Coordinates of C-alpha atoms in Angstrom, one line a residue:
M239 CA 40.1 97.5 60.2
F240 CA 41.2 97.5 64.0
C241 CA 44.5 96.2 62.6
V242 CA 44.9 98.4 59.8
N243 CA 44.5 101.6 61.9
L244 CA 46.7 100.4 64.5
L245 CA 49.3 99.3 61.9
R246 CA 48.9 102.9 60.2
I247 CA 49.2 104.5 63.7
L248 CA 52.0 102.2 65.1
S249 CA 54.0 101.3 62.2
P250 CA 57.9 102.0 62.2
M251 CA 57.5 103.5 59.0
A252 CA 55.3 106.1 60.1
I253 CA 57.6 106.9 63.1
L254 CA 60.2 107.1 60.2
A255 CA 58.7 109.6 58.3
Q256 CA 58.7 112.1 60.8
L257 CA 62.0 110.8 61.7
D258 CA 63.3 111.4 58.3
H259 CA 61.6 115.0 58.0
T260 CA 63.8 115.9 61.6
V261 CA 67.0 114.2 60.5
Q262 CA 67.1 115.7 56.9
A263 CA 67.4 119.0 58.5
L264 CA 70.1 118.4 60.5
P265 CA 73.9 118.8 59.4
L266 CA 74.7 114.9 59.7
A267 CA 77.8 113.9 57.2
P268 CA 76.6 112.0 54.1
A269 CA 77.4 108.5 55.2
A270 CA 74.8 109.0 57.9
L271 CA 72.3 110.7 55.5
S272 CA 72.5 107.4 53.1
T273 CA 72.4 104.9 56.3
F274 CA 69.1 106.6 57.1
S275 CA 67.7 106.5 53.6
A276 CA 68.3 102.6 53.4
L277 CA 66.3 102.3 56.1
T278 CA 63.6 104.2 55.1
S279 CA 63.2 103.8 51.5
T280 CA 60.5 101.1 51.5
F281 CA 59.1 99.2 54.3
T282 CA 56.8 95.8 54.0
L283 CA 55.1 94.1 57.3
T284 CA 53.2 90.7 57.0
P285 CA 51.9 89.9 60.1
S286 CA 52.9 85.8 60.7
P287 CA 49.9 83.6 61.6
P288 CA 49.2 82.2 65.2
T289 CA 50.5 79.0 66.2
G290 CA 47.7 76.0 65.2
A291 CA 45.7 78.5 63.0
S292 CA 45.7 76.1 59.8
D293 CA 43.0 77.5 58.2
Y294 CA 44.1 81.1 58.9
E295 CA 43.6 83.3 55.8
S296 CA 46.4 86.0 55.3
P297 CA 45.4 89.6 56.2
P298 CA 45.7 91.9 53.4
Q299 CA 49.5 92.4 53.5
V300 CA 50.8 96.4 54.5
I301 CA 53.0 98.1 52.1
V302 CA 54.3 101.4 53.1
E303 CA 56.1 103.4 50.7
I304 CA 57.8 106.9 51.5
P305 CA 58.1 108.7 48.4
E306 CA 59.4 112.4 48.6
P307 CA 58.8 114.9 50.4
E308 CA 54.9 113.3 51.0
I309 CA 53.9 109.6 52.7
V310 CA 51.6 107.8 51.1
L311 CA 50.3 104.5 52.7
E312 CA 48.6 101.7 50.6
L313 CA 46.6 98.6 50.8
A314 CA 47.1 95.8 48.4
P315 CA 44.1 94.7 46.7
P316 CA 41.7 92.2 48.5
G317 CA 42.8 88.5 47.2
P318 CA 39.9 86.2 45.9
L319 CA 38.6 85.0 49.4
S320 CA 38.2 88.9 50.7
D321 CA 34.3 88.8 51.5
P322 CA 32.8 92.5 52.7
H323 CA 30.8 90.9 55.2
R324 CA 33.7 89.0 56.4
K325 CA 35.0 90.1 60.0
P326 CA 38.6 91.4 60.3
P327 CA 41.1 89.4 61.8
R328 CA 42.0 89.6 65.5
C329 CA 45.1 91.6 66.8
S330 CA 46.9 88.9 68.3
P331 CA 49.6 89.6 71.0
Y332 CA 51.6 87.9 68.7
I333 CA 51.3 90.6 65.9
L334 CA 51.4 93.4 68.9
R335 CA 54.6 92.4 70.3
E336 CA 56.1 91.9 66.5
L337 CA 54.9 95.6 65.5
V338 CA 56.1 97.3 68.7
S339 CA 59.7 95.1 68.7
K340 CA 60.2 96.4 64.7
A341 CA 59.3 99.8 65.9
W342 CA 62.0 99.8 68.6
R343 CA 64.3 98.2 66.4
V344 CA 63.9 100.9 63.9
L345 CA 64.6 103.7 66.3
Y346 CA 67.6 102.0 67.9
I347 CA 69.0 102.4 64.5
T348 CA 67.9 105.6 63.9
L349 CA 69.4 106.9 67.0
D350 CA 72.8 104.9 66.8
T351 CA 73.3 106.4 63.5
I352 CA 73.0 110.2 64.9
L353 CA 75.3 109.2 67.8
R354 CA 77.6 107.8 65.6
Y355 CA 78.1 111.0 62.9
F356 CA 76.6 114.0 64.5
I357 CA 78.0 113.9 68.0
P358 CA 81.7 113.3 67.0
S359 CA 81.5 116.0 64.0
H360 CA 79.2 118.5 64.4
L361 CA 79.5 119.0 68.4
L362 CA 83.3 118.6 68.0
D363 CA 83.2 121.7 65.5
S364 CA 80.4 124.0 67.2
T365 CA 82.5 123.9 70.7
N366 CA 86.0 124.0 69.0
P367 CA 87.5 127.5 69.5
W368 CA 90.3 127.3 67.2
V369 CA 87.8 126.3 64.3
G370 CA 87.6 129.7 62.3
G371 CA 86.8 131.1 58.6
G372 CA 83.8 132.0 56.8
E373 CA 81.6 134.8 58.1
Y374 CA 83.1 135.1 61.5
G375 CA 86.8 136.1 60.3
G376 CA 88.6 133.2 61.3
S377 CA 91.4 133.4 63.8
R378 CA 90.2 136.9 63.9
W379 CA 87.6 135.4 66.6
V380 CA 90.2 133.2 68.5
A381 CA 92.5 136.4 70.2
N382 CA 90.8 136.1 73.5
P383 CA 88.0 134.4 74.8
L384 CA 85.4 136.6 74.4
P385 CA 85.1 137.0 71.1
W386 CA 85.0 132.9 70.7
L387 CA 82.3 133.5 73.2
D388 CA 80.8 135.6 71.1
R389 CA 81.0 133.4 68.1
K390 CA 79.0 130.6 70.1
T391 CA 76.4 133.2 71.2
C392 CA 76.1 134.2 67.6
D393 CA 75.6 130.3 66.2
W394 CA 73.6 129.5 69.2
L395 CA 71.3 132.3 70.2
G396 CA 71.3 134.2 66.9
N397 CA 73.5 137.2 68.9
C398 CA 76.2 137.8 66.6
G399 CA 79.3 139.6 67.0
E400 CA 78.8 141.9 70.1
A401 CA 82.7 142.4 71.0
A402 CA 84.5 140.7 68.2
N403 CA 83.0 141.6 65.1
S404 CA 83.2 145.2 65.6
K405 CA 87.0 145.3 66.2
A406 CA 87.7 143.2 63.4
S407 CA 85.9 144.9 61.0
W408 CA 87.3 148.0 61.7
E409 CA 90.6 146.2 61.5
K410 CA 90.4 144.6 58.5
G411 CA 89.5 147.5 56.3
G412 CA 92.7 148.5 54.7
A413 CA 95.2 147.0 52.7
G414 CA 98.0 148.5 55.1
P415 CA 101.1 150.5 54.5
D416 CA 103.1 147.6 52.9
G417 CA 101.8 148.6 49.3
W418 CA 102.1 152.4 49.7
S419 CA 104.5 154.7 47.4
N420 CA 106.4 157.4 49.2
G421 CA 104.1 160.0 47.9
E422 CA 101.3 157.8 49.4
R423 CA 102.9 157.5 52.6
V424 CA 103.0 161.7 52.6
L425 CA 99.3 161.9 51.8
R426 CA 98.6 159.5 54.5
E427 CA 100.5 161.1 57.2
I428 CA 98.7 162.7 60.3
P429 CA 101.2 165.7 61.6
Q430 CA 101.9 165.2 65.1
Y431 CA 100.7 168.4 66.3
V432 CA 97.2 167.3 65.7
L433 CA 97.2 164.3 67.8
D434 CA 99.1 166.8 70.5
Y435 CA 96.4 169.3 70.7
A436 CA 93.4 166.7 70.3
P437 CA 90.2 167.9 72.6
L438 CA 89.1 165.8 75.7
V439 CA 85.4 165.9 76.2
H440 CA 83.5 165.8 79.4
L441 CA 80.2 163.9 79.0
Y442 CA 77.3 164.7 81.3
S443 CA 77.6 162.8 84.3
G444 CA 73.6 161.7 84.2
E445 CA 73.7 161.0 80.6
Q446 CA 71.5 157.9 79.2
F447 CA 72.9 157.9 75.7
W448 CA 77.0 157.5 75.8
P449 CA 79.3 157.1 72.8
C450 CA 78.7 154.1 70.7
D451 CA 81.1 152.2 68.0
I452 CA 79.4 152.4 64.4
Q453 CA 80.1 148.8 63.6
E454 CA 77.8 147.8 66.8
H455 CA 75.6 149.7 65.5
L456 CA 75.3 148.4 61.8
I457 CA 75.0 144.8 64.1
H458 CA 71.4 146.2 65.6
T459 CA 70.0 147.9 62.2
T460 CA 68.6 147.0 59.2
P461 CA 69.0 149.2 55.6
Y462 CA 65.4 150.4 54.5
L463 CA 64.6 152.2 51.2
N464 CA 62.3 154.4 53.0
Y465 CA 59.9 152.0 54.8
T466 CA 61.0 148.6 52.6
P467 CA 63.7 146.5 54.3
L468 CA 66.7 145.7 51.9
Q469 CA 67.6 142.5 53.4
A470 CA 66.9 139.9 56.4
R471 CA 67.4 141.0 59.8
S472 CA 69.7 138.2 60.3
Q473 CA 72.0 140.2 57.6
H474 CA 73.7 142.9 58.8
P475 CA 75.6 145.7 56.7
K476 CA 79.5 145.9 57.5
L477 CA 81.9 148.9 57.6
T478 CA 83.5 147.5 54.5
D479 CA 80.2 147.2 52.4
L480 CA 78.1 150.0 53.7
D481 CA 78.9 152.2 50.5
E482 CA 76.9 149.3 48.2
F483 CA 73.6 150.5 49.5
N484 CA 74.2 153.7 47.6
Q485 CA 73.3 151.5 44.4
Y486 CA 69.5 152.4 45.6
D487 CA 68.8 155.9 44.2
G488 CA 72.2 157.1 45.4
G489 CA 72.1 156.2 48.7
R490 CA 69.8 159.0 49.7
F491 CA 66.7 157.2 50.7
I492 CA 68.6 154.6 52.7
F493 CA 67.8 154.5 56.3
L494 CA 69.2 152.1 59.0
Q495 CA 66.6 151.6 60.9
S496 CA 66.8 150.1 64.7
D497 CA 66.0 146.3 64.8
D498 CA 64.5 147.0 68.2
N499 CA 61.7 149.3 69.4
V500 CA 63.9 152.1 70.8
E501 CA 61.2 153.0 73.5
E502 CA 62.0 150.0 75.1
R503 CA 65.7 151.3 75.3
P504 CA 67.7 148.3 74.3
G505 CA 70.9 148.3 75.8
W506 CA 73.2 148.6 72.8
L507 CA 71.2 152.2 72.3
G508 CA 72.4 153.4 75.5
G509 CA 76.1 152.6 75.1
K510 CA 76.7 152.3 79.1
K511 CA 79.5 149.8 78.6
N512 CA 81.1 152.7 76.8
I513 CA 81.4 154.9 79.7
P514 CA 85.1 156.5 79.8
S515 CA 87.3 154.4 81.9
N516 CA 88.7 156.4 85.1
P517 CA 92.4 156.9 84.5
G518 CA 92.9 157.2 88.3
D519 CA 91.8 153.8 89.1
G520 CA 91.1 151.8 85.9
G521 CA 86.7 152.5 86.3
G522 CA 84.9 150.0 84.9
E523 CA 82.5 149.8 82.0
D524 CA 79.3 150.2 84.4
E525 CA 80.6 152.9 86.9
V526 CA 81.0 156.8 86.8
P527 CA 84.2 157.5 88.1
D528 CA 84.5 158.5 91.5
G529 CA 86.0 162.1 90.9
Y530 CA 82.3 163.0 89.2
A531 CA 79.6 164.1 91.0
T532 CA 76.2 163.0 89.7
R533 CA 73.6 165.6 89.2
C534 CA 70.4 165.2 88.5
G535 CA 69.8 161.7 86.4
T536 CA 68.6 164.0 83.3
L537 CA 68.1 167.3 83.8
C538 CA 64.5 168.4 83.2
D539 CA 63.3 165.3 81.4
E540 CA 60.2 163.3 81.9
D541 CA 62.2 160.6 83.9
A542 CA 64.8 163.1 86.0
R543 CA 65.0 162.4 89.7
S544 CA 67.2 164.0 91.9
N545 CA 68.9 161.9 94.9
P546 CA 68.6 164.2 98.2
A547 CA 71.4 162.4 99.9
A548 CA 73.7 163.2 97.5
E549 CA 76.4 166.0 97.9
N550 CA 75.9 169.1 95.8
V551 CA 72.7 167.4 93.7
L552 CA 71.6 170.1 91.4
D553 CA 67.7 170.7 91.8
C554 CA 66.1 169.7 88.6
S555 CA 63.5 172.8 88.6
D556 CA 62.6 175.3 86.4
T557 CA 64.9 177.7 88.6
V558 CA 68.0 176.4 88.3
D559 CA 70.4 179.2 86.6
S560 CA 74.0 179.0 84.9
E561 CA 75.4 180.5 88.1
Q562 CA 74.3 177.8 90.4
L563 CA 75.7 175.1 88.4
M564 CA 78.9 176.9 87.1
E565 CA 79.3 177.2 91.3
I566 CA 78.5 173.2 91.8
E567 CA 80.9 172.5 89.0
G568 CA 83.7 174.9 90.4
Q569 CA 84.0 172.7 93.5
R570 CA 85.0 169.4 91.2
G571 CA 86.3 171.0 88.3
A572 CA 89.9 171.0 89.0
E573 CA 90.0 167.7 90.6
S574 CA 88.4 166.0 87.6
L575 CA 90.9 167.9 85.3
Q576 CA 93.9 166.6 86.9
R577 CA 92.8 163.1 86.4
G578 CA 93.0 163.3 82.9
G579 CA 90.8 161.5 80.1
G580 CA 89.6 158.2 80.4
R581 CA 89.6 155.6 77.6
S582 CA 86.3 154.8 75.6
D583 CA 85.3 151.4 74.1
A584 CA 83.7 153.7 71.3
P585 CA 86.3 154.7 69.1
A586 CA 86.3 158.3 68.0
V587 CA 86.7 159.3 64.3
L588 CA 89.7 161.6 63.3
L589 CA 89.7 163.5 59.6
V590 CA 92.7 165.6 58.8
I591 CA 92.3 168.1 55.9
D592 CA 95.2 170.0 54.5
K593 CA 93.5 172.9 53.2
G594 CA 96.6 174.6 51.5
N595 CA 98.3 177.7 52.7
G596 CA 99.6 176.3 55.8
I597 CA 96.0 175.6 57.4
V598 CA 94.7 172.1 58.4
D599 CA 91.7 171.0 59.8
A600 CA 91.6 168.2 62.2
F601 CA 87.3 167.2 62.7
W602 CA 86.6 165.1 65.5
F603 CA 83.8 163.1 65.0
F604 CA 81.8 161.3 68.0
F605 CA 79.0 159.0 67.2
Y606 CA 75.8 158.0 69.5
S607 CA 73.2 155.7 68.7
Y608 CA 70.5 157.5 70.3
N609 CA 69.9 161.6 70.2
L610 CA 67.3 162.4 72.8
G611 CA 65.8 165.4 71.7
N612 CA 65.0 168.4 74.0
V613 CA 62.1 169.7 75.8
V614 CA 59.7 172.9 74.5
L615 CA 56.9 173.7 76.6
N616 CA 56.7 170.0 78.3
I617 CA 56.7 168.4 74.8
R618 CA 59.9 166.7 73.6
F619 CA 61.1 167.0 69.9
G620 CA 63.7 165.6 68.0
N621 CA 64.5 162.1 69.2
H622 CA 66.4 160.1 66.8
V623 CA 68.2 156.9 66.2
G624 CA 72.1 157.7 65.4
D625 CA 73.6 160.8 66.1
W626 CA 76.9 162.5 64.8
E627 CA 78.7 165.3 66.7
H628 CA 81.8 167.0 66.0
S629 CA 84.7 169.6 66.9
L630 CA 87.0 170.9 64.7
V631 CA 90.3 172.2 65.6
R632 CA 91.9 175.0 62.6
F633 CA 95.8 174.9 62.6
E634 CA 97.9 177.4 60.6
H635 CA 101.5 176.4 60.2
G636 CA 101.1 173.9 62.6
V637 CA 100.2 176.3 65.6
P638 CA 95.9 175.9 66.8
K639 CA 94.0 179.1 66.0
V640 CA 90.3 178.5 66.2
V641 CA 88.0 175.5 67.9
F642 CA 85.0 174.7 66.9
F643 CA 81.8 173.5 68.8
S644 CA 79.2 171.8 67.1
E645 CA 75.4 172.3 68.1
H646 CA 72.5 171.0 66.6
S647 CA 72.7 172.5 63.1
G648 CA 75.1 174.9 63.9
G649 CA 77.6 175.8 66.5
E650 CA 79.8 177.9 67.7
A651 CA 83.9 179.0 67.3
Y652 CA 86.5 180.1 70.0
S653 CA 89.5 181.6 69.3
Y654 CA 92.2 178.5 70.6
D655 CA 93.6 181.1 73.9
A656 CA 90.1 181.5 75.0
V657 CA 89.2 177.8 75.4
E658 CA 89.2 175.9 78.7
K659 CA 92.6 173.7 78.4
L660 CA 94.0 170.4 80.0
G661 CA 97.6 171.0 79.4
K662 CA 97.3 172.6 75.8
R663 CA 94.2 170.3 75.0
P664 CA 91.4 171.9 74.5
V665 CA 88.1 170.7 76.5
I666 CA 84.9 170.1 75.2
Y667 CA 81.4 169.7 77.5
S668 CA 78.8 167.2 75.8
A669 CA 75.1 168.2 76.5
T670 CA 73.2 165.3 78.3
G671 CA 70.9 163.7 75.3
T672 CA 71.5 166.1 72.5
H673 CA 75.4 165.4 72.6
A674 CA 75.7 169.1 71.2
M675 CA 79.0 170.5 72.0
Y676 CA 79.8 173.5 73.9
A677 CA 83.1 175.5 75.4
T678 CA 81.7 175.4 79.1
P679 CA 79.3 173.9 81.3
G680 CA 76.2 175.3 82.8
I681 CA 72.9 175.9 81.0
H682 CA 73.0 176.6 77.5
E683 CA 69.6 178.6 76.3
Y684 CA 68.1 179.2 73.0
I685 CA 66.0 182.2 71.8
L686 CA 62.4 181.0 71.3
P687 CA 59.0 182.9 70.0
L688 CA 56.8 180.7 72.4
G689 CA 58.8 179.4 75.0
L690 CA 62.7 178.4 76.6
L691 CA 64.8 175.7 75.2
R692 CA 67.8 175.2 76.7
D693 CA 71.2 172.5 76.7
V694 CA 72.9 171.3 80.2
T695 CA 76.7 170.1 80.2
D696 CA 78.5 169.5 83.5
R697 CA 81.9 168.1 84.2
G698 CA 81.0 164.4 83.9
P699 CA 83.3 161.5 82.7
L700 CA 86.7 162.9 81.0
W701 CA 86.6 161.3 77.5
D702 CA 90.0 160.9 75.5
P703 CA 89.5 160.3 71.8
L704 CA 92.9 160.0 71.3
L705 CA 93.0 156.6 73.2
N706 CA 90.6 154.9 71.0
S707 CA 90.3 156.7 67.6
H708 CA 90.4 156.0 63.8
T709 CA 92.2 158.4 61.8
Y710 CA 92.2 159.1 58.1
T711 CA 93.0 162.2 56.2
Y712 CA 90.6 163.7 53.5
D713 CA 91.0 165.4 50.4
T714 CA 87.8 167.1 49.8
A715 CA 89.0 168.2 45.8
T716 CA 89.0 164.4 45.1
D717 CA 86.5 163.1 47.6
T718 CA 89.0 160.9 48.6
L719 CA 89.4 159.2 52.2
R720 CA 92.6 157.4 53.4
S721 CA 93.3 155.8 56.2
S722 CA 96.3 157.3 58.0
N723 CA 99.7 156.0 59.4
V724 CA 98.3 155.8 62.6
T725 CA 95.7 153.6 61.9
P726 CA 96.7 152.6 58.6
H727 CA 93.9 149.5 58.3
A728 CA 90.8 151.8 58.9
P729 CA 88.0 150.6 56.4
T730 CA 86.8 153.6 54.6
Q731 CA 83.7 152.4 52.4
W732 CA 81.2 153.3 55.5
F733 CA 82.7 157.2 54.7
Y734 CA 81.1 156.6 51.4
F735 CA 77.5 155.6 52.6
N736 CA 75.2 158.3 51.5
G737 CA 72.0 157.3 53.5
H738 CA 70.9 158.1 57.1
W739 CA 72.4 156.6 60.3
G740 CA 69.2 155.8 61.7
D741 CA 65.5 155.4 61.5
K742 CA 63.2 157.3 59.0
I743 CA 60.7 159.5 60.8
Y744 CA 57.7 157.7 62.0
P745 CA 54.6 158.3 60.6
L746 CA 51.8 160.1 62.4
S747 CA 50.0 156.5 62.2
D748 CA 52.7 155.1 64.3
S749 CA 52.0 155.4 68.2
R750 CA 55.2 156.5 69.1
Q751 CA 54.7 159.4 66.6
Y752 CA 53.2 163.2 67.7
S753 CA 53.9 166.3 66.1
F754 CA 52.9 170.3 66.9
A755 CA 53.7 173.3 65.5
G756 CA 55.5 171.6 62.3
Q757 CA 58.1 169.9 65.0
Y758 CA 58.3 166.0 65.6
H759 CA 58.8 163.8 68.3
Y760 CA 60.9 161.0 66.3
V761 CA 62.7 162.6 63.3
N762 CA 65.0 161.1 60.6
G763 CA 68.5 159.7 61.7
P764 CA 71.4 161.8 60.6
L765 CA 74.0 161.7 57.6
G766 CA 77.3 161.1 58.2
P767 CA 80.3 162.8 58.4
R768 CA 80.9 163.2 54.6
F769 CA 77.6 165.7 54.2
K770 CA 79.0 168.5 57.7
N771 CA 80.5 170.5 55.1
L772 CA 84.2 169.3 55.4
D773 CA 85.5 171.8 52.5
R774 CA 84.0 174.8 54.4
K775 CA 86.3 177.7 54.2
S776 CA 85.4 179.5 57.7
V777 CA 85.6 177.2 60.7
C778 CA 81.8 177.4 61.5
Q779 CA 79.5 174.8 60.0
S780 CA 77.1 177.8 59.0
S781 CA 77.9 180.9 56.9
N782 CA 76.8 183.0 59.7
C783 CA 80.4 182.7 62.2
I784 CA 81.5 185.0 64.7
I785 CA 84.9 183.8 66.5
K786 CA 84.8 184.6 70.3
H787 CA 87.8 185.3 72.0
F788 CA 86.1 185.0 75.7
L789 CA 84.4 182.1 77.2
D790 CA 81.8 184.6 78.6
E791 CA 80.5 186.8 75.6
P792 CA 77.0 186.5 75.8
S793 CA 75.6 184.0 73.2
L794 CA 72.5 184.7 70.9
R795 CA 71.4 181.3 69.6
R796 CA 68.2 180.8 67.8
W797 CA 66.1 177.6 67.5
E798 CA 65.7 177.0 64.0
G799 CA 63.5 173.6 64.4
V800 CA 64.3 170.1 63.2
G801 CA 61.5 169.7 61.2
E802 CA 61.3 166.4 60.0
G803 CA 64.9 165.8 60.8
E804 CA 68.4 165.9 58.4
E805 CA 68.4 165.9 54.4
M806 CA 71.1 165.9 52.6
S807 CA 71.5 169.8 51.0
Q808 CA 71.0 170.7 47.4
R809 CA 75.0 171.5 47.2
D810 CA 75.8 167.7 49.0
V811 CA 72.9 166.4 45.9
E812 CA 74.9 168.3 43.1
R813 CA 78.1 167.2 44.5
F814 CA 77.9 163.6 45.6
L815 CA 75.1 162.3 43.4
G816 CA 75.0 164.7 40.2
G817 CA 78.2 163.5 39.3
T818 CA 79.7 167.4 39.4
N819 CA 82.1 168.7 41.7
N820 CA 81.6 172.4 40.5
V821 CA 79.5 173.5 42.9
V822 CA 81.9 176.5 44.9
N823 CA 81.8 176.3 49.1
E824 CA 81.8 180.1 49.7
L825 CA 81.6 179.4 53.4

């Protein structure tokens, strides 16, 4: 039995069986697979008798058969001279040498086959930057070296499309202007005055969560129907097919859930590479331009810390007031405005809506992959994945009249003459963490029954969304979005996605979640621009709208709470899911 067991262990076919399992998983050419199959179909080994052994009785013949998918090892029935009490034959050195020799011969043939067919064809294709097509978008991947590297990263490491997919998805959405009729061109035209009066945005100097590209956001999220995934994490929705998830109960309960644990702060969530460049010296994706002082990493955040060595550092204590911050801002404000705005790699979205009678609303939307909620009584509420903010410039017969600043579920409106401007372009201040939009830098307080809540803004990096934006016209009566004459290939399908751009509220059984007085640490991700009351008659997002004519007018902001996060209003349910547009907007 020693020889039989040795044959089973060292048999070339046992080795081939393991190789066959491995080789079948390789992308070999058909010729290579057929050659290998011929080698492994049947193998019979009969040891030769040693020299001078005339009366040597042949041992049982060993036949190894390899049916698919399992291996069966059989011994031929013993011959008539077999005796159960007979001692097994000795394994002579000759048998062992022949066995090892045949094993190495088969291994050599197998490796030679792999080298002949696998290396020249597959490896060449894997490293050739001019081989395109398929899921990678063909020639769009080879426009410059970075997309090609991204493709290789996708192939080898599974990290797909960080640089190239995003740009390609934005560019290939529309059919282009060649097929537009004259009437269609009129419907898609962006008035020049809308671009001339485009706002500029001061991001907070110590911001942790910068603007993000919605296409890159999709790469790192998976669509869920409430808490049930709808596809594998390796598959990602695109801007051009995101609306297809509306087939699940109208899309109302679809959530784009982060593939990463948000509390580990993955890089894509922070969007640091999208910090606006410094128009003075070109800037860099990882640096805040020199013209902007860093004041208190994130004011009153649990991770906030000050730098005593820095000039004009803002103390992160509760004693800081708006007058102190305004004094600090005044020292640097003029210099930063003189620089002009910088470009961010995160595109803004412009929606232009002609509302008749000479009234045109220009909605500027800004996306962030994460919203860091504010602190109430030293407890943080309202964190959520995905964050849509917007401002609105209303024109009457081509003249800017009012500017609206979105703030959480509401916002404030100012006359155009009242707001700060760089040239003739309005200046907006984005609050740290929440990205709420304000007309001035400083502390912005809310009235609470149990404490104090506030947003903080300053003259951080100045963002010019006009340098990188995707522009559309929108007909609210027919719910029709059109790519504009400025960016004619911009996709439109993403706009009709009815779901949430982030995670569903985590259950209390999740260690990351807690609640107090009906408020939650993590809440639902937001709905998209389509659900921001685009057809409103007044300039404000809510019914309580007062247009201010001076920046120093007192504000009475009441905190309404976030509850479980944003939900589709009944009006939007009836309008977009109920098959009727009969609900009249009285705002």
